[in-house]
Amino acid sequence: MIEQISHAPRRQAPAKRPPLSLSGLWHSLAVRSWAYQIAVVAAVIGMAVYMVGNAQDAMERRGIATGFGFLGEEAGFDIGESLIAFNSENSFLRAYGVAVLNTLKVSVFSILFATLIGVVLGIARLSSNVLVAKLSAAYVEIFRNTPQLVQIIFWYTLITQLPAPKQAFSLFDAVFLTNRGLILPWPEADPVYLWTALALVCACGAAVLLLRWADRLRRRTGRRVRVVWWNLGLILAAPLLVWSLGGAPTAVSIPYLKGFNFTGGLAVSPEFLALLLGLSLYIAAFIAEIVRSGIQSVGKGQIEASRSICLRPSDTYRKVILPQALRVIVPPTAAQYVSLVKNSSLGVAIGYPELFNVNNTIVTLSGHTTEAIAMMMAIYLSISFSIAVVMNLYNRAVQIKER
Amino acid sequence: MSTTGSISFAVPRSAPRRDPPAREAGVLLWLRKNLFSSVYNSALTLLALWALFVTIPDFVAWAFVDAVWQTDDPAACRAAAGACWAVVAEKHRVMLFGTFPYDEHWRAVAVIAVVIAMAIVSVFKRFWSYWLFVAWLGATGIVLLLLLGGLFGLTPTGTHQWGGLPLTLLMFVGTVVGGMPLAIMLALGRRSSLPAIKAICIGFIEIVRGVPLITVLFMASLMFPLFMPEGLTIDKFLRAQIGMILFFAAYAAEIVRGGLQAIPRGQYEAADAIGLGYWQKTGRIVLPQALRIVLPALMNDIIRAFKNTTFVSIIGLFDVLGATATALEDPLWVLYALEAYVFIFVLYFVFCYAMSKYSERVERDLSKGRNL
């Protein structure tokens, strides 16, 4: 059709090739982007080679051996608290293990507390009760607007100024708070507890399966089966059964004063306590803000709609507000968790033996600065990335599921 | 009113004012509505009141009533039941100025004044332009001159003598002033179409964000000298500053990137259409809009940079926290460390709270669609 109408000669103008010149080349987009990239990569590599070369020179001059062989050597120092047995005759590698476990220990407990306090405060801030809302707001402002390190040192100073064990604050003569830390009654070690814990985990797994089954049944047939009570019973009964089958050990070690300190029970060190408070109370303020903005992000219409279809207030909260708020809450909370784990390195300021602190000692004792720092960086990076991966999975679970 | 009055049949006369029913207004209603609206709320109120009743009187007694405000004799503090604020009165020079020579403290005060004045100027939108950045660079120069001395008859003072609030403020300003351009470059690099540049930027940002700040500072203070050629030593303060800048830039870059992504495609295309080059497009069209959008988020990072200046005390610089720790090495006053830390707690709070209130205002303006 077009060919008949158009009278224009169908001939393509020969592409005019610009004469090959330097300025022409420079104006070619492809050439230019290659040039930029090569220049930047060359600069980065050049700088790295130059710096590593300098470092090697320096180390040769000082006669420092390189390599990760030192990890097997005897550490020659003690660590104040550890989850696995450790003494100065163990290797540097084991010292790293102890340090990582200590970092994880304080991080896990801090994350639990921070989440708990943060969620409660976030909801309290939206309460219709003015007093509660204002108190929560004041907490958030105070803890968010002061450096975490100052907070940690403040808690540590406070704990070290508590009375000595002889004049300890006590609760029912069983829980003691002193300048040596917090001392709690604790069940005496027994293998039965391990099995009980296992039973609890299994019961939780079974409960999840039961919930899924009920959900599938409801979707397929419309029949509702209430499994809440079954689940609660399962989670309570299974561990109890295992515990009583194992002879129901009830021996509890209650701390008592002996000489200048407490014996028995579980002693939480002042360093751990201060770091736990510093990490969890600080991050809780941020989580409170995240939770508040998450709940506020749910449209008013959603809540009105759920009321108009006669959902109970509890169901409105559980089935309308929470699923939508979680989508907003999860990603920034994950970032806060990562930040918390990284800032557990501030334990160095009060002498809690976490990764950074122990690594400092290892640097000093072994002299392998580069390797030790690389090791520490790698460990921190892998912890951060693992949290990011887990939270991404969870995030995917709470995001909108579209068909 | 007069035009409608002629059309309307209604007699324009207001009903006599009546007082609202007693139960519907006043203090009682306010209490009922806000504190005792339900059984559950009443219980919460009572619980909160009880908690306040248990803590506040004791705290007030400790902090104010029984406190010792001024004495040069620690024994007087030991005798008192309350707080010993005298430790602050006694040690405030060390806490605020570190080991800076006593006779030169006026210079340290001038530094604080310059930084606060610049911060106040930056608040006003009419001053927002690239010139503000240049002004901050100039202010940094004046601060450096005041702290280093050696010119115009000022006694030279080395960086090893710096300390206290001037060091904290300089570290903070240096971090933001040095970090912002780097952050913008990293953010642009991460969105670049050139794969090699993109990869380098992503690698840098993700690695720095994956490790604690203290390890970055530790590396800067310990590894940096190792990587430099022999004979070249970089000042300890400068090394810490470089570490702080790199860390801040990696975080701020992600925020700037968010702003770049939020600019509609049409803006980029329009800039292309009128024949602007990459840098003109970025500098005149994209960045001014992107930076405004992300200002509240950026303020959060800036506040965090301020709080993070305390980390340099761990690698042995005497910022406010480090100087306070030094002041408390005095065995006579070490018992009153708690009071000293409460003091700097309040000091940091004043700075951060001011910044966070400002950031809230900017956010409100933005959400109302006002032009910044």
mmCIF file of N, CA, C and O in Angstrom, chain A residues 310-394:
data_model
loop_
_atom_site.group_PDB
_atom_site.id
_atom_site.type_symbol
_atom_site.label_atom_id
_atom_site.label_comp_id
_atom_site.label_asym_id
_atom_site.label_seq_id
_atom_site.Cartn_x
_atom_site.Cartn_y
_atom_site.Cartn_z
ATOM 1 N N CYS A 310 -18.623 -6.675 60.679
ATOM 2 C CA CYS A 310 -18.823 -7.252 62.004
ATOM 3 C C CYS A 310 -17.689 -8.153 62.462
ATOM 4 O O CYS A 310 -17.924 -9.181 63.102
ATOM 5 N N LEU A 311 -16.456 -7.788 62.137
ATOM 6 C CA LEU A 311 -15.342 -8.517 62.731
ATOM 7 C C LEU A 311 -15.173 -8.040 64.164
ATOM 8 O O LEU A 311 -15.357 -6.858 64.452
ATOM 9 N N ARG A 312 -14.829 -8.968 65.043
ATOM 10 C CA ARG A 312 -14.577 -8.559 66.428
ATOM 11 C C ARG A 312 -13.310 -7.699 66.460
ATOM 12 O O ARG A 312 -12.437 -7.849 65.592
ATOM 13 N N PRO A 313 -13.146 -6.799 67.458
ATOM 14 C CA PRO A 313 -11.939 -5.960 67.530
ATOM 15 C C PRO A 313 -10.659 -6.793 67.484
ATOM 16 O O PRO A 313 -9.693 -6.428 66.817
ATOM 17 N N SER A 314 -10.681 -7.949 68.183
ATOM 18 C CA SER A 314 -9.473 -8.775 68.189
ATOM 19 C C SER A 314 -9.189 -9.312 66.789
ATOM 20 O O SER A 314 -8.047 -9.391 66.364
ATOM 21 N N ASP A 315 -10.276 -9.687 66.089
ATOM 22 C CA ASP A 315 -10.082 -10.200 64.727
ATOM 23 C C ASP A 315 -9.645 -9.092 63.783
ATOM 24 O O ASP A 315 -8.838 -9.312 62.884
ATOM 25 N N THR A 316 -10.194 -7.890 63.998
ATOM 26 C CA THR A 316 -9.762 -6.746 63.185
ATOM 27 C C THR A 316 -8.258 -6.580 63.318
ATOM 28 O O THR A 316 -7.544 -6.404 62.337
ATOM 29 N N TYR A 317 -7.800 -6.672 64.569
ATOM 30 C CA TYR A 317 -6.383 -6.486 64.810
ATOM 31 C C TYR A 317 -5.558 -7.588 64.156
ATOM 32 O O TYR A 317 -4.579 -7.340 63.476
ATOM 33 N N ARG A 318 -6.041 -8.844 64.367
ATOM 34 C CA ARG A 318 -5.242 -9.986 63.928
ATOM 35 C C ARG A 318 -5.279 -10.183 62.421
ATOM 36 O O ARG A 318 -4.294 -10.554 61.806
ATOM 37 N N LYS A 319 -6.440 -9.956 61.828
ATOM 38 C CA LYS A 319 -6.600 -10.359 60.428
ATOM 39 C C LYS A 319 -6.570 -9.196 59.453
ATOM 40 O O LYS A 319 -6.423 -9.406 58.260
ATOM 41 N N VAL A 320 -6.744 -7.968 59.956
ATOM 42 C CA VAL A 320 -6.750 -6.825 59.037
ATOM 43 C C VAL A 320 -5.531 -5.929 59.259
ATOM 44 O O VAL A 320 -4.761 -5.668 58.344
ATOM 45 N N ILE A 321 -5.350 -5.484 60.513
ATOM 46 C CA ILE A 321 -4.273 -4.513 60.752
ATOM 47 C C ILE A 321 -2.905 -5.188 60.685
ATOM 48 O O ILE A 321 -2.024 -4.761 59.939
ATOM 49 N N LEU A 322 -2.752 -6.267 61.474
ATOM 50 C CA LEU A 322 -1.424 -6.853 61.627
ATOM 51 C C LEU A 322 -0.800 -7.294 60.302
ATOM 52 O O LEU A 322 0.343 -6.943 60.014
ATOM 53 N N PRO A 323 -1.535 -8.066 59.460
ATOM 54 C CA PRO A 323 -0.885 -8.531 58.222
ATOM 55 C C PRO A 323 -0.421 -7.383 57.346
ATOM 56 O O PRO A 323 0.621 -7.469 56.695
ATOM 57 N N GLN A 324 -1.201 -6.279 57.346
ATOM 58 C CA GLN A 324 -0.802 -5.161 56.496
ATOM 59 C C GLN A 324 0.326 -4.363 57.122
ATOM 60 O O GLN A 324 1.209 -3.887 56.426
ATOM 61 N N ALA A 325 0.273 -4.237 58.465
ATOM 62 C CA ALA A 325 1.318 -3.460 59.140
ATOM 63 C C ALA A 325 2.656 -4.183 59.046
ATOM 64 O O ALA A 325 3.700 -3.563 58.870
ATOM 65 N N LEU A 326 2.613 -5.527 59.131
ATOM 66 C CA LEU A 326 3.865 -6.296 59.115
ATOM 67 C C LEU A 326 4.670 -6.027 57.853
ATOM 68 O O LEU A 326 5.887 -5.998 57.871
ATOM 69 N N ARG A 327 3.950 -5.821 56.741
ATOM 70 C CA ARG A 327 4.645 -5.550 55.477
ATOM 71 C C ARG A 327 5.500 -4.301 55.574
ATOM 72 O O ARG A 327 6.553 -4.213 54.970
ATOM 73 N N VAL A 328 5.001 -3.321 56.338
ATOM 74 C CA VAL A 328 5.761 -2.080 56.487
ATOM 75 C C VAL A 328 6.827 -2.241 57.566
ATOM 76 O O VAL A 328 7.887 -1.643 57.507
ATOM 77 N N ILE A 329 6.522 -3.090 58.566
ATOM 78 C CA ILE A 329 7.389 -3.169 59.735
ATOM 79 C C ILE A 329 8.638 -4.014 59.480
ATOM 80 O O ILE A 329 9.732 -3.662 59.919
ATOM 81 N N VAL A 330 8.482 -5.124 58.769
ATOM 82 C CA VAL A 330 9.578 -6.105 58.708
ATOM 83 C C VAL A 330 10.883 -5.566 58.114
ATOM 84 O O VAL A 330 11.930 -5.694 58.753
ATOM 85 N N PRO A 331 10.878 -4.934 56.932
ATOM 86 C CA PRO A 331 12.185 -4.551 56.369
ATOM 87 C C PRO A 331 13.018 -3.622 57.261
ATOM 88 O O PRO A 331 14.186 -3.930 57.519
ATOM 89 N N PRO A 332 12.444 -2.519 57.798
ATOM 90 C CA PRO A 332 13.300 -1.681 58.653
ATOM 91 C C PRO A 332 13.699 -2.369 59.957
ATOM 92 O O PRO A 332 14.768 -2.088 60.503
ATOM 93 N N THR A 333 12.829 -3.269 60.469
ATOM 94 C CA THR A 333 13.195 -3.976 61.694
ATOM 95 C C THR A 333 14.401 -4.874 61.441
ATOM 96 O O THR A 333 15.294 -4.984 62.288
ATOM 97 N N ALA A 334 14.426 -5.497 60.263
ATOM 98 C CA ALA A 334 15.578 -6.347 59.922
ATOM 99 C C ALA A 334 16.854 -5.518 59.959
ATOM 100 O O ALA A 334 17.878 -5.944 60.498
ATOM 101 N N ALA A 335 16.765 -4.287 59.425
ATOM 102 C CA ALA A 335 17.948 -3.426 59.433
ATOM 103 C C ALA A 335 18.367 -3.109 60.863
ATOM 104 O O ALA A 335 19.565 -3.048 61.171
ATOM 105 N N GLN A 336 17.377 -2.935 61.753
ATOM 106 C CA GLN A 336 17.711 -2.656 63.152
ATOM 107 C C GLN A 336 18.389 -3.855 63.809
ATOM 108 O O GLN A 336 19.302 -3.692 64.614
ATOM 109 N N TYR A 337 17.923 -5.065 63.481
ATOM 110 C CA TYR A 337 18.562 -6.266 64.040
ATOM 111 C C TYR A 337 20.036 -6.334 63.624
ATOM 112 O O TYR A 337 20.915 -6.621 64.429
ATOM 113 N N VAL A 338 20.271 -6.079 62.341
ATOM 114 C CA VAL A 338 21.653 -6.107 61.854
ATOM 115 C C VAL A 338 22.481 -5.073 62.592
ATOM 116 O O VAL A 338 23.603 -5.343 63.052
ATOM 117 N N SER A 339 21.877 -3.879 62.759
ATOM 118 C CA SER A 339 22.590 -2.815 63.466
ATOM 119 C C SER A 339 22.887 -3.227 64.901
ATOM 120 O O SER A 339 23.971 -2.959 65.428
ATOM 121 N N LEU A 340 21.929 -3.916 65.527
ATOM 122 C CA LEU A 340 22.134 -4.364 66.917
ATOM 123 C C LEU A 340 23.312 -5.329 67.005
ATOM 124 O O LEU A 340 24.188 -5.188 67.860
ATOM 125 N N VAL A 341 23.331 -6.312 66.105
ATOM 126 C CA VAL A 341 24.411 -7.298 66.162
ATOM 127 C C VAL A 341 25.760 -6.613 65.950
ATOM 128 O O VAL A 341 26.739 -6.891 66.643
ATOM 129 N N LYS A 342 25.789 -5.667 64.997
ATOM 130 C CA LYS A 342 27.060 -4.990 64.737
ATOM 131 C C LYS A 342 27.486 -4.168 65.946
ATOM 132 O O LYS A 342 28.660 -4.130 66.295
ATOM 133 N N ASN A 343 26.514 -3.514 66.589
ATOM 134 C CA ASN A 343 26.879 -2.666 67.717
ATOM 135 C C ASN A 343 27.173 -3.444 68.984
ATOM 136 O O ASN A 343 27.603 -2.855 69.971
ATOM 137 N N SER A 344 26.954 -4.760 68.950
ATOM 138 C CA SER A 344 27.400 -5.548 70.105
ATOM 139 C C SER A 344 28.920 -5.430 70.237
ATOM 140 O O SER A 344 29.477 -5.718 71.298
ATOM 141 N N SER A 345 29.586 -4.967 69.175
ATOM 142 C CA SER A 345 31.037 -4.765 69.248
ATOM 143 C C SER A 345 31.390 -3.670 70.245
ATOM 144 O O SER A 345 32.546 -3.551 70.652
ATOM 145 N N LEU A 346 30.393 -2.873 70.674
ATOM 146 C CA LEU A 346 30.671 -1.837 71.671
ATOM 147 C C LEU A 346 30.962 -2.450 73.031
ATOM 148 O O LEU A 346 31.398 -1.749 73.949
ATOM 149 N N GLY A 347 30.709 -3.764 73.165
ATOM 150 C CA GLY A 347 31.059 -4.459 74.402
ATOM 151 C C GLY A 347 32.518 -4.257 74.762
ATOM 152 O O GLY A 347 32.896 -4.380 75.929
ATOM 153 N N VAL A 348 33.336 -3.930 73.772
ATOM 154 C CA VAL A 348 34.760 -3.711 74.027
ATOM 155 C C VAL A 348 34.964 -2.573 75.032
ATOM 156 O O VAL A 348 35.899 -2.600 75.828
ATOM 157 N N ALA A 349 34.051 -1.602 75.050
ATOM 158 C CA ALA A 349 34.229 -0.448 75.936
ATOM 159 C C ALA A 349 34.052 -0.812 77.402
ATOM 160 O O ALA A 349 34.536 -0.112 78.279
ATOM 161 N N ILE A 350 33.316 -1.921 77.671
ATOM 162 C CA ILE A 350 33.097 -2.288 79.062
ATOM 163 C C ILE A 350 33.700 -3.652 79.369
ATOM 164 O O ILE A 350 33.486 -4.205 80.444
ATOM 165 N N GLY A 351 34.443 -4.212 78.404
ATOM 166 C CA GLY A 351 35.159 -5.449 78.667
ATOM 167 C C GLY A 351 34.338 -6.715 78.541
ATOM 168 O O GLY A 351 34.673 -7.734 79.132
ATOM 169 N N TYR A 352 33.252 -6.690 77.774
ATOM 170 C CA TYR A 352 32.532 -7.932 77.503
ATOM 171 C C TYR A 352 33.267 -8.665 76.389
ATOM 172 O O TYR A 352 33.570 -8.065 75.355
ATOM 173 N N PRO A 353 33.595 -9.941 76.567
ATOM 174 C CA PRO A 353 34.442 -10.620 75.576
ATOM 175 C C PRO A 353 33.680 -11.022 74.319
ATOM 176 O O PRO A 353 33.437 -12.191 74.081
ATOM 177 N N GLU A 354 33.275 -10.041 73.510
ATOM 178 C CA GLU A 354 32.655 -10.384 72.230
ATOM 179 C C GLU A 354 33.724 -10.370 71.135
ATOM 180 O O GLU A 354 34.911 -10.177 71.421
ATOM 181 N N LEU A 355 33.282 -10.551 69.904
ATOM 182 C CA LEU A 355 34.227 -10.791 68.807
ATOM 183 C C LEU A 355 35.279 -9.685 68.671
ATOM 184 O O LEU A 355 36.475 -9.960 68.593
ATOM 185 N N PHE A 356 34.837 -8.434 68.650
ATOM 186 C CA PHE A 356 35.791 -7.347 68.428
ATOM 187 C C PHE A 356 36.816 -7.281 69.557
ATOM 188 O O PHE A 356 38.018 -7.132 69.322
ATOM 189 N N ASN A 357 36.332 -7.428 70.782
ATOM 190 C CA ASN A 357 37.197 -7.372 71.953
ATOM 191 C C ASN A 357 38.243 -8.480 71.920
ATOM 192 O O ASN A 357 39.445 -8.249 72.067
ATOM 193 N N VAL A 358 37.784 -9.717 71.700
ATOM 194 C CA VAL A 358 38.695 -10.855 71.673
ATOM 195 C C VAL A 358 39.672 -10.710 70.511
ATOM 196 O O VAL A 358 40.862 -11.003 70.639
ATOM 197 N N ASN A 359 39.145 -10.193 69.383
ATOM 198 C CA ASN A 359 40.015 -10.013 68.227
ATOM 199 C C ASN A 359 41.152 -9.035 68.543
ATOM 200 O O ASN A 359 42.287 -9.242 68.114
ATOM 201 N N ASN A 360 40.846 -7.989 69.317
ATOM 202 C CA ASN A 360 41.890 -7.051 69.727
ATOM 203 C C ASN A 360 43.002 -7.772 70.472
ATOM 204 O O ASN A 360 44.188 -7.550 70.217
ATOM 205 N N THR A 361 42.588 -8.624 71.412
ATOM 206 C CA THR A 361 43.579 -9.380 72.182
ATOM 207 C C THR A 361 44.395 -10.267 71.250
ATOM 208 O O THR A 361 45.623 -10.360 71.380
ATOM 209 N N ILE A 362 43.709 -10.905 70.298
ATOM 210 C CA ILE A 362 44.407 -11.811 69.388
ATOM 211 C C ILE A 362 45.406 -11.033 68.534
ATOM 212 O O ILE A 362 46.531 -11.485 68.314
ATOM 213 N N VAL A 363 45.000 -9.840 68.070
ATOM 214 C CA VAL A 363 45.918 -9.009 67.282
ATOM 215 C C VAL A 363 47.179 -8.720 68.100
ATOM 216 O O VAL A 363 48.298 -8.864 67.625
ATOM 217 N N THR A 364 46.965 -8.323 69.348
ATOM 218 C CA THR A 364 48.111 -7.969 70.184
ATOM 219 C C THR A 364 49.010 -9.170 70.439
ATOM 220 O O THR A 364 50.234 -9.075 70.338
ATOM 221 N N LEU A 365 48.416 -10.306 70.753
ATOM 222 C CA LEU A 365 49.211 -11.462 71.164
ATOM 223 C C LEU A 365 49.853 -12.170 69.982
ATOM 224 O O LEU A 365 50.980 -12.642 70.077
ATOM 225 N N SER A 366 49.131 -12.264 68.850
ATOM 226 C CA SER A 366 49.673 -13.042 67.734
ATOM 227 C C SER A 366 50.488 -12.167 66.793
ATOM 228 O O SER A 366 51.363 -12.669 66.089
ATOM 229 N N GLY A 367 50.189 -10.862 66.746
ATOM 230 C CA GLY A 367 50.888 -9.980 65.821
ATOM 231 C C GLY A 367 50.398 -10.102 64.385
ATOM 232 O O GLY A 367 50.885 -9.398 63.520
ATOM 233 N N HIS A 368 49.433 -10.955 64.132
ATOM 234 C CA HIS A 368 48.906 -11.109 62.766
ATOM 235 C C HIS A 368 47.752 -10.141 62.552
ATOM 236 O O HIS A 368 46.586 -10.545 62.458
ATOM 237 N N THR A 369 48.096 -8.848 62.448
ATOM 238 C CA THR A 369 47.050 -7.831 62.371
ATOM 239 C C THR A 369 46.127 -8.050 61.176
ATOM 240 O O THR A 369 44.908 -8.127 61.319
ATOM 241 N N THR A 370 46.724 -8.151 59.989
ATOM 242 C CA THR A 370 45.935 -8.211 58.771
ATOM 243 C C THR A 370 44.993 -9.401 58.773
ATOM 244 O O THR A 370 43.802 -9.267 58.497
ATOM 245 N N GLU A 371 45.560 -10.587 59.082
ATOM 246 C CA GLU A 371 44.746 -11.800 59.027
ATOM 247 C C GLU A 371 43.625 -11.734 60.050
ATOM 248 O O GLU A 371 42.480 -12.101 59.760
ATOM 249 N N ALA A 372 43.961 -11.265 61.266
ATOM 250 C CA ALA A 372 42.946 -11.236 62.322
ATOM 251 C C ALA A 372 41.811 -10.289 61.942
ATOM 252 O O ALA A 372 40.639 -10.621 62.120
ATOM 253 N N ILE A 373 42.173 -9.123 61.386
ATOM 254 C CA ILE A 373 41.114 -8.172 61.020
ATOM 255 C C ILE A 373 40.278 -8.736 59.873
ATOM 256 O O ILE A 373 39.050 -8.637 59.879
ATOM 257 N N ALA A 374 40.947 -9.390 58.908
ATOM 258 C CA ALA A 374 40.205 -9.990 57.800
ATOM 259 C C ALA A 374 39.230 -11.036 58.329
ATOM 260 O O ALA A 374 38.071 -11.108 57.906
ATOM 261 N N MET A 375 39.696 -11.833 59.275
ATOM 262 C CA MET A 375 38.886 -12.888 59.891
ATOM 263 C C MET A 375 37.643 -12.263 60.550
ATOM 264 O O MET A 375 36.512 -12.713 60.335
ATOM 265 N N MET A 376 37.896 -11.199 61.342
ATOM 266 C CA MET A 376 36.784 -10.555 62.061
ATOM 267 C C MET A 376 35.775 -9.960 61.085
ATOM 268 O O MET A 376 34.563 -10.136 61.246
ATOM 269 N N MET A 377 36.300 -9.275 60.052
ATOM 270 C CA MET A 377 35.412 -8.669 59.055
ATOM 271 C C MET A 377 34.548 -9.736 58.398
ATOM 272 O O MET A 377 33.342 -9.556 58.196
ATOM 273 N N ALA A 378 35.201 -10.872 58.034
ATOM 274 C CA ALA A 378 34.469 -11.939 57.353
ATOM 275 C C ALA A 378 33.351 -12.467 58.251
ATOM 276 O O ALA A 378 32.237 -12.724 57.792
ATOM 277 N N ILE A 379 33.657 -12.620 59.550
ATOM 278 C CA ILE A 379 32.635 -13.148 60.456
ATOM 279 C C ILE A 379 31.465 -12.167 60.574
ATOM 280 O O ILE A 379 30.299 -12.549 60.469
ATOM 281 N N TYR A 380 31.786 -10.878 60.766
ATOM 282 C CA TYR A 380 30.706 -9.892 60.883
ATOM 283 C C TYR A 380 29.874 -9.847 59.607
ATOM 284 O O TYR A 380 28.646 -9.785 59.654
ATOM 285 N N LEU A 381 30.561 -9.879 58.455
ATOM 286 C CA LEU A 381 29.828 -9.833 57.189
ATOM 287 C C LEU A 381 28.895 -11.020 57.074
ATOM 288 O O LEU A 381 27.741 -10.881 56.668
ATOM 289 N N SER A 382 29.400 -12.226 57.457
ATOM 290 C CA SER A 382 28.528 -13.382 57.273
ATOM 291 C C SER A 382 27.356 -13.346 58.240
ATOM 292 O O SER A 382 26.255 -13.768 57.881
ATOM 293 N N ILE A 383 27.568 -12.809 59.472
ATOM 294 C CA ILE A 383 26.423 -12.693 60.384
ATOM 295 C C ILE A 383 25.395 -11.725 59.804
ATOM 296 O O ILE A 383 24.194 -12.013 59.752
ATOM 297 N N SER A 384 25.883 -10.549 59.324
ATOM 298 C CA SER A 384 24.952 -9.554 58.771
ATOM 299 C C SER A 384 24.169 -10.131 57.596
ATOM 300 O O SER A 384 22.953 -9.977 57.508
ATOM 301 N N PHE A 385 24.890 -10.816 56.701
ATOM 302 C CA PHE A 385 24.216 -11.343 55.517
ATOM 303 C C PHE A 385 23.234 -12.444 55.892
ATOM 304 O O PHE A 385 22.166 -12.548 55.295
ATOM 305 N N SER A 386 23.584 -13.274 56.915
ATOM 306 C CA SER A 386 22.652 -14.337 57.303
ATOM 307 C C SER A 386 21.354 -13.734 57.825
ATOM 308 O O SER A 386 20.266 -14.195 57.464
ATOM 309 N N ILE A 387 21.474 -12.695 58.665
ATOM 310 C CA ILE A 387 20.248 -12.059 59.178
ATOM 311 C C ILE A 387 19.450 -11.492 58.013
ATOM 312 O O ILE A 387 18.231 -11.654 57.947
ATOM 313 N N ALA A 388 20.158 -10.855 57.076
ATOM 314 C CA ALA A 388 19.461 -10.269 55.930
ATOM 315 C C ALA A 388 18.713 -11.344 55.156
ATOM 316 O O ALA A 388 17.557 -11.160 54.774
ATOM 317 N N VAL A 389 19.355 -12.510 54.957
ATOM 318 C CA VAL A 389 18.718 -13.578 54.187
ATOM 319 C C VAL A 389 17.480 -14.092 54.914
ATOM 320 O O VAL A 389 16.395 -14.213 54.334
ATOM 321 N N VAL A 390 17.624 -14.372 56.239
ATOM 322 C CA VAL A 390 16.491 -14.896 57.007
ATOM 323 C C VAL A 390 15.341 -13.904 56.984
ATOM 324 O O VAL A 390 14.183 -14.263 56.758
ATOM 325 N N MET A 391 15.661 -12.610 57.195
ATOM 326 C CA MET A 391 14.592 -11.628 57.242
ATOM 327 C C MET A 391 13.964 -11.440 55.865
ATOM 328 O O MET A 391 12.780 -11.159 55.772
ATOM 329 N N ASN A 392 14.752 -11.595 54.805
ATOM 330 C CA ASN A 392 14.169 -11.519 53.462
ATOM 331 C C ASN A 392 13.164 -12.636 53.240
ATOM 332 O O ASN A 392 12.112 -12.422 52.645
ATOM 333 N N LEU A 393 13.503 -13.850 53.721
ATOM 334 C CA LEU A 393 12.575 -14.973 53.587
ATOM 335 C C LEU A 393 11.282 -14.669 54.321
ATOM 336 O O LEU A 393 10.178 -14.848 53.793
ATOM 337 N N TYR A 394 11.436 -14.175 55.592
ATOM 338 C CA TYR A 394 10.254 -13.864 56.383
ATOM 339 C C TYR A 394 9.451 -12.766 55.703
ATOM 340 O O TYR A 394 8.230 -12.815 55.634
#
